[in-house]
XYZ file of C-alpha atoms in Angstrom:
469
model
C 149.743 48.071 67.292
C 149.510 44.785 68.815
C 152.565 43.561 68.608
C 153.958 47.133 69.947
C 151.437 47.026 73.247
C 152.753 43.486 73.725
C 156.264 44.963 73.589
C 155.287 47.229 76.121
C 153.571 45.316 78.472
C 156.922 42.743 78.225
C 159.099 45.666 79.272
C 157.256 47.411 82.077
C 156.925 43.107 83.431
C 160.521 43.562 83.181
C 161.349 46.519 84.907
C 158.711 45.644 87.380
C 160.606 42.404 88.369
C 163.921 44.177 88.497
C 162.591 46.905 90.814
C 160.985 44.371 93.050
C 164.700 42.488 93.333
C 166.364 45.781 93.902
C 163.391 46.558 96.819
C 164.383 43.300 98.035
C 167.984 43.358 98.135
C 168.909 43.742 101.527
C 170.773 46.938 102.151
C 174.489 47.233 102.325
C 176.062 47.897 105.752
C 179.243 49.981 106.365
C 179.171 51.006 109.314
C 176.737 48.036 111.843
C 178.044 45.014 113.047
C 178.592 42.637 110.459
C 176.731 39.011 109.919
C 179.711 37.139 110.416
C 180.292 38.816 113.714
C 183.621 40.474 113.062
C 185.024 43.555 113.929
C 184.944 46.209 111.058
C 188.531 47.485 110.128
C 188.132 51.006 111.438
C 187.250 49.523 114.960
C 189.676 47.213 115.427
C 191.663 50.086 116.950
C 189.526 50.668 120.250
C 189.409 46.566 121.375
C 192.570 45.938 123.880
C 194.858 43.333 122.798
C 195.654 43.052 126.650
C 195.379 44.053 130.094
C 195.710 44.673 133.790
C 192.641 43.479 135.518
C 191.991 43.600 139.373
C 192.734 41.360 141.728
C 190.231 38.957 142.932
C 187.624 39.315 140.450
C 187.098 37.018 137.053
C 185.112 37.445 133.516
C 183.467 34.688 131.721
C 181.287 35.108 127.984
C 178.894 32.037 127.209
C 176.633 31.379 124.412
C 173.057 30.037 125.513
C 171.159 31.304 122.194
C 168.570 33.727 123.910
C 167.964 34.651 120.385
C 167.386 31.286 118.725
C 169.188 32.122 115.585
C 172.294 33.085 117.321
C 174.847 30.009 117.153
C 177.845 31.631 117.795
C 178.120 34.635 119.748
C 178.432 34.437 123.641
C 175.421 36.070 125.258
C 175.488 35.623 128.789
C 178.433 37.605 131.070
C 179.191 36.876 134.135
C 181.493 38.690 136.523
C 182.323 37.627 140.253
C 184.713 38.455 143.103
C 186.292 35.890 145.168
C 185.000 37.907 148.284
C 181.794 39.871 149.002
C 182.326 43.886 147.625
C 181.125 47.330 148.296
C 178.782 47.840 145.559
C 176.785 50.929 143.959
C 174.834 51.676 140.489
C 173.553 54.422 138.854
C 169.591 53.465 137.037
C 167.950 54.968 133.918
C 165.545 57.223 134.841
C 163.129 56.552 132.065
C 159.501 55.549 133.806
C 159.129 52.075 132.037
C 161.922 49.946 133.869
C 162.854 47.042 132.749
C 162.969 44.366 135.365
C 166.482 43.864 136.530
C 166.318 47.683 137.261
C 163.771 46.732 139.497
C 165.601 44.356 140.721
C 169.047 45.160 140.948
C 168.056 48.798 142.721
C 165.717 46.764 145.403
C 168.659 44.462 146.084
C 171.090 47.227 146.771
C 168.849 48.889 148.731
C 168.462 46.121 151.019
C 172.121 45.064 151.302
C 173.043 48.620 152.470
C 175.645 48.517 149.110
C 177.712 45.870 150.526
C 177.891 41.999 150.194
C 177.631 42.256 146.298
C 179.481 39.269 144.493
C 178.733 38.708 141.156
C 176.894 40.902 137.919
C 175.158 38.243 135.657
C 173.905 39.690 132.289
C 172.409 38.142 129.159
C 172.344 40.186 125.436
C 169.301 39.622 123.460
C 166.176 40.182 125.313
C 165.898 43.467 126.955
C 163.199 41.868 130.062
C 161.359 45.038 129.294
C 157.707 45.546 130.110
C 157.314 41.917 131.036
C 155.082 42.292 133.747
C 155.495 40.338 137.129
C 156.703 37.206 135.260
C 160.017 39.628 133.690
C 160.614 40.757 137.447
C 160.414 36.801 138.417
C 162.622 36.165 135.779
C 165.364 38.369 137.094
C 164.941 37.555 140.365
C 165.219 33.874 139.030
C 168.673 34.904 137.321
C 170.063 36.202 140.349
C 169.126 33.105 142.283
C 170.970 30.842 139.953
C 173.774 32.823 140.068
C 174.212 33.289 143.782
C 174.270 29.446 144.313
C 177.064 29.248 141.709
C 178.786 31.808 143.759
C 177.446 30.697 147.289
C 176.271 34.411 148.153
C 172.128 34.514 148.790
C 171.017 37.806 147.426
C 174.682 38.771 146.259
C 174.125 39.356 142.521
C 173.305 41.896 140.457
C 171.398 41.547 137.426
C 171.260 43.105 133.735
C 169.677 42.467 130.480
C 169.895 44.408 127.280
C 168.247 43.862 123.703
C 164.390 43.446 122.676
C 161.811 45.057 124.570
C 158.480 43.774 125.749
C 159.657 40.110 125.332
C 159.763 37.628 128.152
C 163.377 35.818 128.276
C 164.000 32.082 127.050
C 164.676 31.949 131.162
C 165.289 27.739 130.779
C 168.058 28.951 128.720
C 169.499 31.337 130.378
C 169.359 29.048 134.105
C 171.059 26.665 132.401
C 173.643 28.432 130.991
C 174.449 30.173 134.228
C 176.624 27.114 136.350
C 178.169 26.810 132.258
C 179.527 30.768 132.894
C 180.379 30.259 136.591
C 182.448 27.089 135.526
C 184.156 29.350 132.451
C 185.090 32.080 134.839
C 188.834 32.868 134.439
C 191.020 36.239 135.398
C 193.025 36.369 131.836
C 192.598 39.375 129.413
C 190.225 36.876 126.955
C 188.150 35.731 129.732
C 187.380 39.884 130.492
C 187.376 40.107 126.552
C 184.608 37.138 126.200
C 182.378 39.093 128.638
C 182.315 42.726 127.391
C 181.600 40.252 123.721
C 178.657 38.410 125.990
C 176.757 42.019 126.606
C 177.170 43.478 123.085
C 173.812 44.015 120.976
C 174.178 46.153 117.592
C 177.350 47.152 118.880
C 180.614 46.881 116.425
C 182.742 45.915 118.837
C 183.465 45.032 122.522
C 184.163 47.839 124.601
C 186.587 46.451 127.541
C 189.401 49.346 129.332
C 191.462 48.578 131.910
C 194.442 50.229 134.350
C 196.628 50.983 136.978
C 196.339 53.558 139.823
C 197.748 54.420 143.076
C 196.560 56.932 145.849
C 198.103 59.285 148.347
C 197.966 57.255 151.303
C 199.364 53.779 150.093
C 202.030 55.149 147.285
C 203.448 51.595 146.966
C 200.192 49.572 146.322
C 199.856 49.265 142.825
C 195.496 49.445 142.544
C 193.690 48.376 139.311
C 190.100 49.333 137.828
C 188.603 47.767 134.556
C 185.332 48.048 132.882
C 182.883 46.884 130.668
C 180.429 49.078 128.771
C 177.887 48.015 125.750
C 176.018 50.962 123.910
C 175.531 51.640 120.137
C 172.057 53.274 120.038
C 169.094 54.691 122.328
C 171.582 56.439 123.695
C 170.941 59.113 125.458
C 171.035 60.748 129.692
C 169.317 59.766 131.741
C 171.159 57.648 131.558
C 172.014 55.838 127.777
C 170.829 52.720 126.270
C 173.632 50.930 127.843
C 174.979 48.867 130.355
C 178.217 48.973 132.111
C 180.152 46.942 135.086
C 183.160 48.780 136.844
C 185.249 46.801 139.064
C 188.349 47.578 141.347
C 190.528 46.048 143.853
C 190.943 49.115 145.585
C 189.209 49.271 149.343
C 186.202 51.544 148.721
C 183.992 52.038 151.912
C 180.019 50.928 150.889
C 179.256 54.632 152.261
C 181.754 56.699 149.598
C 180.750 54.450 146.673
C 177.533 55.674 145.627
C 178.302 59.275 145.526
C 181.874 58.197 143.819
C 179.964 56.542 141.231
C 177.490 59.218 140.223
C 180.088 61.755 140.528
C 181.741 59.875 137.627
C 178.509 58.782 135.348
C 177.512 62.988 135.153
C 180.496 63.675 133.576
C 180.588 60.500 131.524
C 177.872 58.717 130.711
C 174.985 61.245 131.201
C 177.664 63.269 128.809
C 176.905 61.479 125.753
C 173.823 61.342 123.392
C 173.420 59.670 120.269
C 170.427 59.767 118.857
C 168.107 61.683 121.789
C 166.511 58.130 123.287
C 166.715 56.859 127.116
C 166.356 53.069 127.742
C 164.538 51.206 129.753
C 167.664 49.097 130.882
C 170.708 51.643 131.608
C 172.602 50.436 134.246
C 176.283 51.538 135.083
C 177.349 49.107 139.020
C 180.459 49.369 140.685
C 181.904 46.855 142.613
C 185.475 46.944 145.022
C 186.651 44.175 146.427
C 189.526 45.705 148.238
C 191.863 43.147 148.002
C 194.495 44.850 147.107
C 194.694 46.369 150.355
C 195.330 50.080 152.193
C 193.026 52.005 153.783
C 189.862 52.050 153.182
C 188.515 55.181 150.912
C 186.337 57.111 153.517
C 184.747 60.539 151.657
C 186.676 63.935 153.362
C 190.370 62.162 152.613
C 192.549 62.822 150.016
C 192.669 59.110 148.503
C 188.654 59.785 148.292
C 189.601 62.738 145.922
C 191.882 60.653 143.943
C 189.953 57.731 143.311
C 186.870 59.969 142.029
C 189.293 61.538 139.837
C 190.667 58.031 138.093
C 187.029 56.742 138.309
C 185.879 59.623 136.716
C 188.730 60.143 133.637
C 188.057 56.268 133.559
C 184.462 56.150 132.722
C 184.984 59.020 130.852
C 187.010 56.542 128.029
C 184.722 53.478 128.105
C 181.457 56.413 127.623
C 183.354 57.838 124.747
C 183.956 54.347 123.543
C 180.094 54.075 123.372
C 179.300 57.494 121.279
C 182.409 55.866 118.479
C 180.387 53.010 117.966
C 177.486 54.866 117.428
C 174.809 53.241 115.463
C 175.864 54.289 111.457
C 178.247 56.810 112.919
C 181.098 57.944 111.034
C 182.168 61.077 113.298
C 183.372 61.569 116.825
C 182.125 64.842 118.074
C 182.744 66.915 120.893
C 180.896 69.736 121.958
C 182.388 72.533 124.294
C 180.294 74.899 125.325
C 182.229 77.496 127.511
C 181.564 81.285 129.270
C 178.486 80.562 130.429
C 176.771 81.782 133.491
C 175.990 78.086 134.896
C 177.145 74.950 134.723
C 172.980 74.243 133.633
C 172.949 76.318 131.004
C 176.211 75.029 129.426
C 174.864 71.236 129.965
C 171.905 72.138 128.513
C 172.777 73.874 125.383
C 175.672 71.052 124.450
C 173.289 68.689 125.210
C 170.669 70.128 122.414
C 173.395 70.855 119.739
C 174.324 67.129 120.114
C 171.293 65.998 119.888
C 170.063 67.913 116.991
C 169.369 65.957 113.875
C 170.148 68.984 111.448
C 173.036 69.518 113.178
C 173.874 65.527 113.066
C 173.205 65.137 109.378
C 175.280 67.936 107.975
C 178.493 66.532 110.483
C 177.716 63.831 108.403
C 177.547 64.726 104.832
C 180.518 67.079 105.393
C 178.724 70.253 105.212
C 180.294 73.187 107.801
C 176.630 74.381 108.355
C 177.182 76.240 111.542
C 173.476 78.049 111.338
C 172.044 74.855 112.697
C 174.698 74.752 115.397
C 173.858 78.555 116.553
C 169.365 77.846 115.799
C 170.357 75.099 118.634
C 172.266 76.945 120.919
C 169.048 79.664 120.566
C 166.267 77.019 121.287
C 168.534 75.432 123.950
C 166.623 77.523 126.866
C 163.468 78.321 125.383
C 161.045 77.508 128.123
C 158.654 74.631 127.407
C 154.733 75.269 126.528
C 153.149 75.815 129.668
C 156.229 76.039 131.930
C 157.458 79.463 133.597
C 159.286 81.833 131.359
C 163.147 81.705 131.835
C 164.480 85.655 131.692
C 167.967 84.963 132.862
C 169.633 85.961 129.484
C 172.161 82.749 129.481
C 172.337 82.637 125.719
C 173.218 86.548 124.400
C 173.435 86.616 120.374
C 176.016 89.478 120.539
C 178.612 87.741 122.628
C 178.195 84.368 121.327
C 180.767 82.995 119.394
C 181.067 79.594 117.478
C 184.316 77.383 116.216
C 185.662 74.513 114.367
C 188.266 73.170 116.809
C 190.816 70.431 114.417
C 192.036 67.483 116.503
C 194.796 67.301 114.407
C 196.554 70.734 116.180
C 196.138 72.981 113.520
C 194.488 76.382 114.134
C 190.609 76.881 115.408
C 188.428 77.914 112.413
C 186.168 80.669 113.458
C 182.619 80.975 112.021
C 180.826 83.343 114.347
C 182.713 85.666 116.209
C 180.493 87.908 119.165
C 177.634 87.575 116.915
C 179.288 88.388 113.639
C 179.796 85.940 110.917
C 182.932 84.931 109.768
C 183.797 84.427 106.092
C 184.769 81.214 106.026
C 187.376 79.253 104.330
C 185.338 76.476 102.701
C 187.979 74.647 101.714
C 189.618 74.348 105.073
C 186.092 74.084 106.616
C 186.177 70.686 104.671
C 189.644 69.656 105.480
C 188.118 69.457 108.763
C 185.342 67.496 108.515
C 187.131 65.070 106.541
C 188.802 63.700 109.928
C 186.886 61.359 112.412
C 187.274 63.751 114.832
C 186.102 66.947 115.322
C 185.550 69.771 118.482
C 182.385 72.169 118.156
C 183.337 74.957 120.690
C 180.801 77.493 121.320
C 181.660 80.255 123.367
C 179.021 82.631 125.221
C 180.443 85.275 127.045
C 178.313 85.428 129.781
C 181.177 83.784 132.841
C 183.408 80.877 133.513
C 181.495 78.059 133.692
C 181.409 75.148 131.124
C 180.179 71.608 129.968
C 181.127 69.309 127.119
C 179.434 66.613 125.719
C 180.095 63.691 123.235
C 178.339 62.554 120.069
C 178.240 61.434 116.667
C 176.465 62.167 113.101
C 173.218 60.504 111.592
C 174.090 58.597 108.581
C 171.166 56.626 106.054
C 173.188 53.537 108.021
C 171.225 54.676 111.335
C 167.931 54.730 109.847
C 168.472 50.900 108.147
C 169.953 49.674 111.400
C 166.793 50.797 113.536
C 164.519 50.040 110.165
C 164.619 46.414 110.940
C 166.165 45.912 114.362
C 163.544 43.853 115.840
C 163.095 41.661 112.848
C-alpha cells in the first residue's frame, strides 16, 4: 500500500509540474502584433508600397525607447510643413483627458486654427491622468518642437499607449531635434511615422492621393494620412490618433466644420470593442502650397473637398476596425428605412458593439437572433430617462440580411418580421470570407447609417489580459 501511495503521490507531482508549465506557457498569438515587430501575412496587404504625398510637408519615425525595453521600433513621429497651415482637430469626448488633449485644443483655440506647423507624437505612454506635471510635459513637447521648427506655439501634440504614467520626458526632448533632423518627404520617411505612432497595432496605417476641384481643374492637389487604432475603440471618438495633411488652400474658417463633417461619418463610424480613450485625436493641417483659391464654405470646391476628405478618412477609419485587436472579420453594418438618421446611428452602433453578436461573427455561427435582440434594445430608454414612444424600431416591418462581398446573392434571414429558413450551408459559405455586410432593414422611411466593426476572438481577451505588463 506503500509503495502504491508513493506511486501516486509521484504522479499527481508530475502532472502538477506539467500543468504549472502549460499555465506558464505564454499564449500563442495569431492575430496581435508579433515580438519581432513584423507585419503578419494577412496584413501585409493594407501597408502602401508607395505614394503621393503633399507638397511642402515631411514625415520622420525615431526611436527614443519611451518604453525601456523597446530597442527597435521608432516611437516618436514627427510631421511639419515648410510654412505655417490652417489647422483643425476633432477631441475624444471621454471626461478624463489626457494631457495633449488639453493641450493641443487650448493651443488651437488661441491661434484662431491658423499658424499650425508641426504634429509631434510619441507611442508608448498615453500622458493620461498625469496631473499638472503630464500637462507640463506636453506643453514641454511642443516647446521643443517649435524651436526645431522656429514656430512659438505652432505644434500640436499627441501621445498614445499606457495610461496614468508620467512620460520618460528627458527622452522624448532629446529625441525631438533627432526627428526634426530625420525629416524627409519620401514614401519611407511618411511610412517611418505612421510606424512611430503604432501601439498593439499590426501594422502601419499610412493612405495617400490625388484630387482636384472645380475651380482650379489643372492643379493636381494631394491629401495623405496617418491613423493608429487597434483597440479602445470606440465614438466619441476611438482609441486612436490620426494626422491629415493637404496641400490644398483650405481657409482656417472652413476647416473645422470640414473636418468634423468627415470624422462622423468615419471615425465616430467605427467601434471595436465599445471603449472611448482618453487620447483620440484626429488634426488637419493645409498648407496650401499647391495653390488656387482658397476653399471658402458656400463654393463648390468647399463641397468637393469635404467629399474627398470625407471618402478619405473613411479608408484610413476602416483601416483601424481591420486591425482590430484579435479580429478576424471586417464587418459592416447597414441599417436602412429608418425614420432618422438617429435612430439608424444608434441601432448600427449597438449591433456592432454587441459582444453576442461579435462572438458568433467570430466562431462562424449565422446567429441572427442576437443581431435582431440588438436592434430591439437599440432605443430602449435608459433607467431614469424619459420614455421614447416614437416607434423607430417596428418588429413587423423589420427585416434582416447576410449581404456577401463577394457579389453573390443577399441571404435573407428575417423578412417583415418573419423568419426565413435558412440555408445553413450557404449561411457558412459566408462567414467563411473576411468580409461580410449585416443589412437590417426597418421600414419605417429613407434614412440610413452604416457602421464598421469586427468580431471578438479568445486573441482579444489575451491581448488586453496582459497589455500593461
Amino acid at each position: 500500500m506503500a509503495g502504491v501511495t508513493g506511486s501516486l503521490l509521484s504522479q499527481l507531482r508530475q502532472s502538477g509540474s506539467q500543468l504549472g508549465r502549460r499555465l506558464t506557457r505564454a499564449p500563442s498569438r495569431s492575430y496581435s502584433a508579433l515580438p519581432n515587430g513584423s507585419i503578419p501575412a494577412a496584413k501585409k496587404k493594407y501597408v502602401p508600397t508607395q505614394g503621393t504625398y503633399p507638397v511642402g510637408f515631411k514625415a520622420s519615425g525615431t526611436l527614443v525607447g519611451v518604453k525601456p525595453g523597446n530597442k527597435t521600433k521608432p516611437d516618436l513621429a514627427l510631421l511639419a510643413s515648410d510654412t505655417p497651415c490652417s489647422a483643425a482637430a476633432v477631441f475624444t469626448k471621454n471626461k478624463f483627458q489626457a494631457a495633449p488633449v488639453t493641450f493641443s485644443r487650448a493651443l488651437l483655440q488661441k491661434k484662431g486654427n491658423q499658424g499650425i506647423q508641426g504634429v509631434v507624437i510619441n507611442s508608448g505612454c498615453a500622458n493620461a491622468v498625469t496631473g499638472k506635471g503630464g500637462l507640463e510635459d506636453a506643453a514641454k513637447m511642443a516647446h521643443e518642437a517649435d524651436k526645431c521648427l522656429g514656430n512659438p506655439d505652432g505644434t500640436i501634440v499627441m501621445s498614445t499607449g499606457v495610461i496614468g504614467q508620467r512620460l520618460p520626458i528627458d527622452k522624448i526632448l532629446n529625441g525631438i531635434p533627432r526627428a526634426h533632423g530625420a525629416l524627409g518627404a519620401s514614401h519611407d520617411h511618411w511610412l517611418a511615422a505612421a510606424k512611430a505612432i503604432c501601439t498593439t497595432d499590426t501594422f502601419p496605417k499610412l493612405k495617400s492621393r490625388t484630387f482636384s476641384l472645380p475651380s482650379s481643374p489643372g492643379v493636381e492637389y494631394r491629401i495623405a494620412g496617418m491613423t493608429k487604432g487597434a483597440g479602445m475603440i470606440h465614438p466619441n471618438m476611438a482609441t486612436l490618433l490620426g494626422v491629415l495633411a493637404t496641400d490644398a488652400p483650405v481657409s482656417s474658417a472652413a476647416l473645422p466644420g470640414l473636418l468634423k463633417y468627415a470624422v462622423d461619418r468615419s471615425f465616430n463610424s467605427i467601434t471595436i470593442d465599445g471603449d472611448t480613450s482618453t487620447n483620440d485625436t484626429i488634426a488637419l493641417l493645409a498648407n496650401g502650397a499647391a495653390g488656387g483659391a482658397e476653399i471658402v464654405p458656400g463654393t463648390p470646391d468647399y463641397d468637393a473637398f469635404r467629399d474627398v476628405l470625407t471618402e478619405f478618412a473613411t479608408e484610413l477609419a476602416q483601416l483601424v476596425v481591420r486591425d482590430g485587436e484579435g479580429a478576424t472579420k471586417f464587418v459592416t453594418i447597414r441599417v436602412t428605412e429608418s425614420a432618422s438618421e438617429e435612430a439608424a446611428r444608434r441601432i448600427a452602433s449597438t449591433i456592432a458593439r454587441s459582444p453576442l453578436v461579435k462572438t458568433a461573427l467570430y466562431g462562424k455561427d449565422a446567429n441572427w437572433g442576437r443581431i435582431l435582440c440588438a436592434t430591439g434594445y437599440s432605443l430602449i430608454s435608459e433607467p431614469g430617462q424619459p420614455i421614447n414612444d416614437v416607434p423607430e424600431v417596428v418588429p413587423e416591418k423589420t427585416s434582416v440580411s447576410f449581404i456577401p462581398t463577394d457579389g453573390t446573392a443577399e441571404l435573407k434571414l428575417l423578412v417583415n418580421g418573419e423568419p426565413e429558413t435558412v440555408d445553413e450551408a450557404r449561411a457558412a459559405e459566408i462567414l467563411e470570407l473576411e468580409d461580410l455586410e449585416i443589412l437590417v432593414r426597418l421600414g419605417q422611411g429613407d434614412k440610413q447609417a452604416t457602421y464598421w466593426t469586427c468580431d471578438y476572438s479568445h486573441e482579444y481577451i489575451t491581448i488586453n489580459g496582459d497589455y500593461r505588463t
